Amino acid sequence: MESSEWKDQLTISPYFNDEEFISVFDKDNLYNVHRGSVNARDAETDVQLAVNKLQDTARFKASERKSVLSASKHGIGKKVTELGHSLGGTLAEDIASKYGHHSVAFNMGTTPLRSYDSVDRSKHKHFRIKGDFVSSFDRGTGTVVMNSESLAEKKLKKHSLLGRSTPLHFWTSLLNRHFLSSFN
């Protein structure tokens, strides 16, 4: 296949594409994408993350296995980057650190029991929205903190200006800062 055929083209792996993980690649790069929390099983994993025991979980082991297999199938000679949001961001960084890959994490799940200052920011990038509680312990040098307002927050602000502000607006605003859609 000519290299011009690959220009600006990403391929989704038919082998590594499920509800928790997807592998996407081009001629020079492999991107392993880890999903964040969406169900009760993930909530159990989040609890283990909070007490710094993520690597003991079934979710971590499954994600690690998929990343290693994906890298051996699609990543030979390519830059391998693990990507994720929230729990997925923590999985991405931990797996990338273990295997020498790069990582990009958005509103990464964090814990006060772990230091983020020792992370090699030349290989691991963190992006978080100001005011997001889930990623609030990631205060390491090199973390990109962004001010952002989700669509829901903009609507809530409009209602607040009309005199309909309630404590629920505050908590909804706080929760909305964690969503991936905050990175607009």
CSV table of N, CA, C and O in Angstrom, one decimal, residues 28-121:
chain,number,residue,atom,x,y,z
A,28,ASP,N,1.7,5.5,11.1
A,28,ASP,CA,2.8,5.8,12.0
A,28,ASP,C,2.4,5.7,13.5
A,28,ASP,O,3.2,5.8,14.4
A,29,ASN,N,1.1,5.6,13.8
A,29,ASN,CA,0.6,5.7,15.1
A,29,ASN,C,-0.4,4.6,15.4
A,29,ASN,O,-1.2,4.3,14.6
A,30,LEU,N,-0.4,4.2,16.7
A,30,LEU,CA,-1.5,3.3,17.2
A,30,LEU,C,-2.0,4.0,18.4
A,30,LEU,O,-1.3,4.5,19.3
A,31,TYR,N,-3.4,4.2,18.5
A,31,TYR,CA,-4.1,4.8,19.6
A,31,TYR,C,-4.9,3.7,20.2
A,31,TYR,O,-5.9,3.2,19.6
A,32,ASN,N,-4.7,3.4,21.5
A,32,ASN,CA,-5.5,2.5,22.3
A,32,ASN,C,-6.4,3.4,23.2
A,32,ASN,O,-5.8,4.1,24.0
A,33,VAL,N,-7.7,3.3,23.0
A,33,VAL,CA,-8.6,4.2,23.7
A,33,VAL,C,-9.3,3.4,24.8
A,33,VAL,O,-10.0,2.4,24.5
A,34,HIS,N,-9.3,3.9,26.1
A,34,HIS,CA,-9.9,3.3,27.2
A,34,HIS,C,-11.1,4.1,27.7
A,34,HIS,O,-11.0,5.3,27.9
A,35,ARG,N,-12.2,3.4,27.8
A,35,ARG,CA,-13.5,4.1,28.2
A,35,ARG,C,-13.4,4.3,29.7
A,35,ARG,O,-12.9,3.6,30.5
A,36,GLY,N,-14.1,5.4,30.1
A,36,GLY,CA,-14.3,5.7,31.5
A,36,GLY,C,-15.4,4.9,32.1
A,36,GLY,O,-15.9,4.0,31.6
A,37,SER,N,-15.8,5.3,33.3
A,37,SER,CA,-16.8,4.6,34.1
A,37,SER,C,-18.2,4.8,33.5
A,37,SER,O,-18.6,6.0,33.3
A,38,VAL,N,-19.0,3.8,33.4
A,38,VAL,CA,-20.4,3.9,33.0
A,38,VAL,C,-21.4,3.0,33.7
A,38,VAL,O,-22.6,3.1,33.5
A,39,ASN,N,-20.9,2.0,34.5
A,39,ASN,CA,-21.8,1.0,35.1
A,39,ASN,C,-21.3,0.6,36.5
A,39,ASN,O,-20.3,1.1,37.0
A,40,ALA,N,-22.0,-0.2,37.2
A,40,ALA,CA,-21.7,-0.6,38.6
A,40,ALA,C,-20.4,-1.3,38.7
A,40,ALA,O,-19.6,-1.1,39.6
A,41,ARG,N,-20.0,-2.1,37.7
A,41,ARG,CA,-18.7,-2.8,37.7
A,41,ARG,C,-17.6,-1.8,37.7
A,41,ARG,O,-16.6,-1.9,38.4
A,42,ASP,N,-17.8,-0.7,36.9
A,42,ASP,CA,-16.8,0.4,36.8
A,42,ASP,C,-16.7,1.1,38.2
A,42,ASP,O,-15.7,1.5,38.6
A,43,ALA,N,-17.9,1.2,38.8
A,43,ALA,CA,-17.9,1.9,40.1
A,43,ALA,C,-17.0,1.1,41.1
A,43,ALA,O,-16.3,1.7,41.9
A,44,GLU,N,-17.1,-0.2,41.1
A,44,GLU,CA,-16.2,-1.0,41.9
A,44,GLU,C,-14.7,-0.7,41.6
A,44,GLU,O,-13.9,-0.6,42.5
A,45,THR,N,-14.4,-0.6,40.3
A,45,THR,CA,-13.0,-0.3,39.9
A,45,THR,C,-12.6,1.1,40.3
A,45,THR,O,-11.5,1.3,40.8
A,46,ASP,N,-13.6,2.0,40.3
A,46,ASP,CA,-13.3,3.4,40.8
A,46,ASP,C,-12.9,3.4,42.2
A,46,ASP,O,-12.0,4.1,42.7
A,47,VAL,N,-13.6,2.6,43.0
A,47,VAL,CA,-13.3,2.5,44.5
A,47,VAL,C,-11.8,2.0,44.6
A,47,VAL,O,-11.1,2.5,45.4
A,48,GLN,N,-11.5,1.0,43.9
A,48,GLN,CA,-10.1,0.4,43.9
A,48,GLN,C,-9.1,1.5,43.5
A,48,GLN,O,-8.0,1.6,44.0
A,49,LEU,N,-9.4,2.3,42.5
A,49,LEU,CA,-8.6,3.4,42.0
A,49,LEU,C,-8.4,4.4,43.2
A,49,LEU,O,-7.3,4.8,43.4
A,50,ALA,N,-9.5,4.7,43.9
A,50,ALA,CA,-9.4,5.7,45.0
A,50,ALA,C,-8.5,5.2,46.1
A,50,ALA,O,-7.9,6.1,46.8
A,51,VAL,N,-8.3,3.9,46.3
A,51,VAL,CA,-7.4,3.4,47.4
A,51,VAL,C,-6.1,2.9,46.8
A,51,VAL,O,-5.4,2.2,47.4
A,52,ASN,N,-5.8,3.3,45.6
A,52,ASN,CA,-4.5,3.1,44.9
A,52,ASN,C,-4.3,1.6,44.6
A,52,ASN,O,-3.2,1.1,44.7
A,53,LYS,N,-5.4,0.9,44.3
A,53,LYS,CA,-5.3,-0.6,44.0
A,53,LYS,C,-5.8,-0.9,42.6
A,53,LYS,O,-6.3,-2.0,42.4
A,54,LEU,N,-5.8,0.0,41.7
A,54,LEU,CA,-6.3,-0.1,40.3
A,54,LEU,C,-5.7,-1.4,39.6
A,54,LEU,O,-6.4,-2.1,39.0
A,55,GLN,N,-4.4,-1.6,39.8
A,55,GLN,CA,-3.8,-2.6,39.0
A,55,GLN,C,-4.2,-4.0,39.5
A,55,GLN,O,-3.9,-5.0,38.8
A,56,ASP,N,-4.9,-4.1,40.6
A,56,ASP,CA,-5.4,-5.4,41.1
A,56,ASP,C,-6.8,-5.8,40.5
A,56,ASP,O,-7.3,-6.8,40.7
A,57,THR,N,-7.4,-4.9,39.7
A,57,THR,CA,-8.8,-5.1,39.3
A,57,THR,C,-8.8,-5.8,37.9
A,57,THR,O,-7.9,-5.8,37.1
A,58,ALA,N,-10.0,-6.5,37.7
A,58,ALA,CA,-10.2,-7.2,36.5
A,58,ALA,C,-10.2,-6.2,35.3
A,58,ALA,O,-9.7,-6.6,34.2
A,59,ARG,N,-10.8,-5.0,35.5
A,59,ARG,CA,-10.8,-4.0,34.4
A,59,ARG,C,-9.4,-3.7,34.0
A,59,ARG,O,-9.1,-3.6,32.8
A,60,PHE,N,-8.5,-3.4,34.9
A,60,PHE,CA,-7.1,-3.1,34.6
A,60,PHE,C,-6.5,-4.2,33.8
A,60,PHE,O,-5.9,-4.0,32.8
A,61,LYS,N,-6.6,-5.4,34.3
A,61,LYS,CA,-6.0,-6.6,33.7
A,61,LYS,C,-6.5,-6.8,32.3
A,61,LYS,O,-5.7,-7.1,31.4
A,62,ALA,N,-7.8,-6.6,32.1
A,62,ALA,CA,-8.4,-6.8,30.7
A,62,ALA,C,-7.9,-5.7,29.8
A,62,ALA,O,-7.5,-5.9,28.6
A,63,SER,N,-7.8,-4.4,30.3
A,63,SER,CA,-7.3,-3.3,29.5
A,63,SER,C,-5.9,-3.5,29.1
A,63,SER,O,-5.4,-3.2,28.0
A,64,GLU,N,-5.1,-3.9,30.1
A,64,GLU,CA,-3.7,-4.2,29.9
A,64,GLU,C,-3.5,-5.3,28.8
A,64,GLU,O,-2.7,-5.1,27.9
A,65,ARG,N,-4.2,-6.3,28.9
A,65,ARG,CA,-4.1,-7.4,28.0
A,65,ARG,C,-4.4,-7.0,26.5
A,65,ARG,O,-3.7,-7.2,25.6
A,66,LYS,N,-5.5,-6.2,26.4
A,66,LYS,CA,-5.9,-5.7,25.1
A,66,LYS,C,-4.9,-4.7,24.5
A,66,LYS,O,-4.6,-4.8,23.3
A,67,SER,N,-4.3,-3.9,25.4
A,67,SER,CA,-3.3,-2.9,24.9
A,67,SER,C,-2.0,-3.7,24.4
A,67,SER,O,-1.5,-3.3,23.4
A,68,VAL,N,-1.6,-4.7,25.2
A,68,VAL,CA,-0.4,-5.4,24.8
A,68,VAL,C,-0.7,-6.2,23.5
A,68,VAL,O,0.2,-6.1,22.6
A,69,LEU,N,-1.8,-6.8,23.4
A,69,LEU,CA,-2.1,-7.5,22.1
A,69,LEU,C,-2.3,-6.6,20.9
A,69,LEU,O,-1.8,-6.9,19.8
A,70,SER,N,-2.9,-5.5,21.2
A,70,SER,CA,-3.1,-4.5,20.1
A,70,SER,C,-1.7,-3.9,19.6
A,70,SER,O,-1.5,-3.8,18.4
A,71,ALA,N,-0.8,-3.6,20.6
A,71,ALA,CA,0.5,-3.1,20.2
A,71,ALA,C,1.3,-4.2,19.4
A,71,ALA,O,2.0,-3.8,18.5
A,72,SER,N,1.1,-5.5,19.8
A,72,SER,CA,1.9,-6.5,19.1
A,72,SER,C,1.3,-6.7,17.7
A,72,SER,O,2.0,-7.1,16.8
A,73,LYS,N,0.0,-6.5,17.5
A,73,LYS,CA,-0.7,-6.7,16.2
A,73,LYS,C,-0.6,-5.5,15.3
A,73,LYS,O,-0.3,-5.6,14.1
A,74,HIS,N,-0.8,-4.3,15.9
A,74,HIS,CA,-0.9,-3.1,15.0
A,74,HIS,C,0.2,-2.0,15.3
A,74,HIS,O,0.3,-1.1,14.6
A,75,GLY,N,1.0,-2.2,16.4
A,75,GLY,CA,1.9,-1.1,16.8
A,75,GLY,C,3.3,-1.3,16.5
A,75,GLY,O,4.2,-0.5,16.8
A,76,ILE,N,3.7,-2.4,15.8
A,76,ILE,CA,5.1,-2.6,15.5
A,76,ILE,C,5.7,-1.5,14.7
A,76,ILE,O,5.2,-1.1,13.6
A,77,GLY,N,6.7,-0.8,15.2
A,77,GLY,CA,7.4,0.3,14.5
A,77,GLY,C,6.6,1.6,14.5
A,77,GLY,O,6.9,2.6,13.9
A,78,LYS,N,5.5,1.7,15.4
A,78,LYS,CA,4.7,2.9,15.4
A,78,LYS,C,4.8,3.5,16.8
A,78,LYS,O,5.1,2.8,17.8
A,79,LYS,N,4.4,4.7,16.9
A,79,LYS,CA,4.3,5.4,18.2
A,79,LYS,C,3.0,4.9,18.8
A,79,LYS,O,1.9,5.0,18.2
A,80,VAL,N,3.0,4.3,20.0
A,80,VAL,CA,1.8,3.8,20.7
A,80,VAL,C,1.4,4.8,21.8
A,80,VAL,O,2.2,5.1,22.6
A,81,THR,N,0.1,5.2,21.7
A,81,THR,CA,-0.4,6.2,22.6
A,81,THR,C,-1.7,5.6,23.2
A,81,THR,O,-2.6,5.2,22.5
A,82,GLU,N,-1.7,5.6,24.6
A,82,GLU,CA,-2.9,5.1,25.3
A,82,GLU,C,-3.7,6.4,25.6
A,82,GLU,O,-3.1,7.4,26.1
A,83,LEU,N,-5.0,6.4,25.4
A,83,LEU,CA,-5.9,7.6,25.6
A,83,LEU,C,-7.0,7.2,26.5
A,83,LEU,O,-7.5,6.0,26.4
A,84,GLY,N,-7.5,8.1,27.3
A,84,GLY,CA,-8.7,7.8,28.1
A,84,GLY,C,-9.2,9.0,28.8
A,84,GLY,O,-8.5,10.0,29.0
A,85,HIS,N,-10.5,8.9,29.3
A,85,HIS,CA,-11.1,9.9,30.1
A,85,HIS,C,-11.5,9.3,31.4
A,85,HIS,O,-12.0,8.1,31.4
A,86,SER,N,-11.3,10.0,32.5
A,86,SER,CA,-11.7,9.6,33.8
A,86,SER,C,-11.0,8.3,34.2
A,86,SER,O,-9.7,8.2,34.1
A,87,LEU,N,-11.7,7.2,34.5
A,87,LEU,CA,-11.1,5.9,34.8
A,87,LEU,C,-10.2,5.5,33.6
A,87,LEU,O,-9.1,5.0,33.8
A,88,GLY,N,-10.7,5.7,32.4
A,88,GLY,CA,-10.0,5.3,31.2
A,88,GLY,C,-8.7,6.1,31.1
A,88,GLY,O,-7.7,5.5,30.6
A,89,GLY,N,-8.6,7.3,31.6
A,89,GLY,CA,-7.3,8.1,31.6
A,89,GLY,C,-6.3,7.5,32.5
A,89,GLY,O,-5.1,7.4,32.2
A,90,THR,N,-6.8,7.0,33.7
A,90,THR,CA,-5.9,6.4,34.6
A,90,THR,C,-5.4,5.1,34.1
A,90,THR,O,-4.2,4.7,34.2
A,91,LEU,N,-6.3,4.3,33.5
A,91,LEU,CA,-5.9,3.0,32.9
A,91,LEU,C,-4.8,3.3,31.8
A,91,LEU,O,-3.8,2.6,31.8
A,92,ALA,N,-5.1,4.3,31.0
A,92,ALA,CA,-4.2,4.7,29.9
A,92,ALA,C,-2.8,5.0,30.4
A,92,ALA,O,-1.8,4.5,29.9
A,93,GLU,N,-2.7,5.9,31.4
A,93,GLU,CA,-1.4,6.3,31.9
A,93,GLU,C,-0.7,5.1,32.6
A,93,GLU,O,0.5,4.9,32.4
A,94,ASP,N,-1.4,4.3,33.4
A,94,ASP,CA,-0.7,3.2,34.1
A,94,ASP,C,-0.2,2.2,33.1
A,94,ASP,O,0.9,1.7,33.3
A,95,ILE,N,-1.0,1.9,32.1
A,95,ILE,CA,-0.5,0.9,31.1
A,95,ILE,C,0.6,1.5,30.3
A,95,ILE,O,1.6,0.8,30.0
A,96,ALA,N,0.5,2.7,29.9
A,96,ALA,CA,1.5,3.3,29.1
A,96,ALA,C,2.8,3.4,29.9
A,96,ALA,O,3.9,3.1,29.3
A,97,SER,N,2.8,3.7,31.1
A,97,SER,CA,4.0,3.8,32.0
A,97,SER,C,4.6,2.4,32.1
A,97,SER,O,5.9,2.3,32.0
A,98,LYS,N,3.9,1.4,32.2
A,98,LYS,CA,4.4,0.1,32.4
A,98,LYS,C,5.1,-0.5,31.1
A,98,LYS,O,6.1,-1.2,31.2
A,99,TYR,N,4.6,0.0,29.9
A,99,TYR,CA,5.1,-0.6,28.7
A,99,TYR,C,5.9,0.4,27.8
A,99,TYR,O,6.2,0.2,26.7
A,100,GLY,N,6.1,1.6,28.4
A,100,GLY,CA,6.9,2.6,27.6
A,100,GLY,C,6.2,3.3,26.5
A,100,GLY,O,6.8,3.9,25.6
A,101,HIS,N,4.8,3.3,26.6
A,101,HIS,CA,4.0,4.0,25.6
A,101,HIS,C,3.8,5.4,26.0
A,101,HIS,O,4.1,5.8,27.1
A,102,HIS,N,3.2,6.2,25.2
A,102,HIS,CA,2.8,7.6,25.5
A,102,HIS,C,1.3,7.5,26.0
A,102,HIS,O,0.6,6.5,25.8
A,103,SER,N,0.9,8.5,26.7
A,103,SER,CA,-0.5,8.6,27.2
A,103,SER,C,-1.1,10.0,27.2
A,103,SER,O,-0.3,11.0,27.3
A,104,VAL,N,-2.4,10.1,27.0
A,104,VAL,CA,-3.1,11.3,27.1
A,104,VAL,C,-4.4,11.0,27.9
A,104,VAL,O,-5.1,10.1,27.6
A,105,ALA,N,-4.5,11.8,29.0
A,105,ALA,CA,-5.7,11.6,29.9
A,105,ALA,C,-6.5,12.9,30.0
A,105,ALA,O,-5.9,13.9,30.2
A,106,PHE,N,-7.8,12.7,29.9
A,106,PHE,CA,-8.7,13.8,30.1
A,106,PHE,C,-9.5,13.6,31.4
A,106,PHE,O,-10.1,12.6,31.6
A,107,ASN,N,-9.4,14.6,32.3
A,107,ASN,CA,-10.1,14.5,33.6
A,107,ASN,C,-9.9,13.1,34.2
A,107,ASN,O,-10.8,12.4,34.6
A,108,MET,N,-8.6,12.8,34.3
A,108,MET,CA,-8.1,11.5,34.8
A,108,MET,C,-8.6,11.2,36.2
A,108,MET,O,-8.6,12.1,37.1
A,109,GLY,N,-9.0,10.0,36.5
A,109,GLY,CA,-9.4,9.6,37.8
A,109,GLY,C,-8.2,9.7,38.7
A,109,GLY,O,-7.1,9.2,38.4
A,110,THR,N,-8.3,10.4,39.9
A,110,THR,CA,-7.1,10.6,40.7
A,110,THR,C,-7.4,10.2,42.2
A,110,THR,O,-8.6,10.0,42.5
A,111,THR,N,-6.4,10.2,43.0
A,111,THR,CA,-6.5,9.8,44.4
A,111,THR,C,-5.5,10.6,45.2
A,111,THR,O,-4.4,10.8,44.6
A,112,PRO,N,-5.8,11.0,46.4
A,112,PRO,CA,-4.8,11.7,47.2
A,112,PRO,C,-3.7,10.8,47.6
A,112,PRO,O,-2.6,11.2,48.1
A,113,LEU,N,-3.8,9.5,47.4
A,113,LEU,CA,-2.8,8.5,47.9
A,113,LEU,C,-1.7,8.3,46.8
A,113,LEU,O,-0.8,7.5,47.0
A,114,ARG,N,-1.8,9.0,45.8
A,114,ARG,CA,-0.8,8.9,44.7
A,114,ARG,C,-0.2,10.2,44.3
A,114,ARG,O,-0.9,11.2,44.2
A,115,SER,N,1.1,10.2,44.0
A,115,SER,CA,1.7,11.4,43.5
A,115,SER,C,1.7,11.5,42.0
A,115,SER,O,2.0,10.5,41.4
A,116,TYR,N,1.4,12.7,41.5
A,116,TYR,CA,1.4,12.8,40.0
A,116,TYR,C,2.6,13.7,39.6
A,116,TYR,O,2.8,13.9,38.4
A,117,ASP,N,3.4,14.1,40.5
A,117,ASP,CA,4.6,15.0,40.2
A,117,ASP,C,5.7,14.2,39.5
A,117,ASP,O,6.5,14.7,38.7
A,118,SER,N,5.7,12.9,39.7
A,118,SER,CA,6.8,12.1,39.2
A,118,SER,C,6.5,11.6,37.7
A,118,SER,O,7.4,10.9,37.1
A,119,VAL,N,5.4,11.9,37.2
A,119,VAL,CA,5.0,11.5,35.8
A,119,VAL,C,5.9,12.2,34.8
A,119,VAL,O,6.1,13.4,34.9
A,120,ASP,N,6.4,11.5,33.9
A,120,ASP,CA,7.2,12.0,32.8
A,120,ASP,C,6.3,12.8,31.8
A,120,ASP,O,5.7,12.1,30.9
A,121,ARG,N,6.2,14.1,31.9
A,121,ARG,CA,5.3,14.9,31.1
A,121,ARG,C,5.7,14.9,29.6
A,121,ARG,O,4.9,15.4,28.8
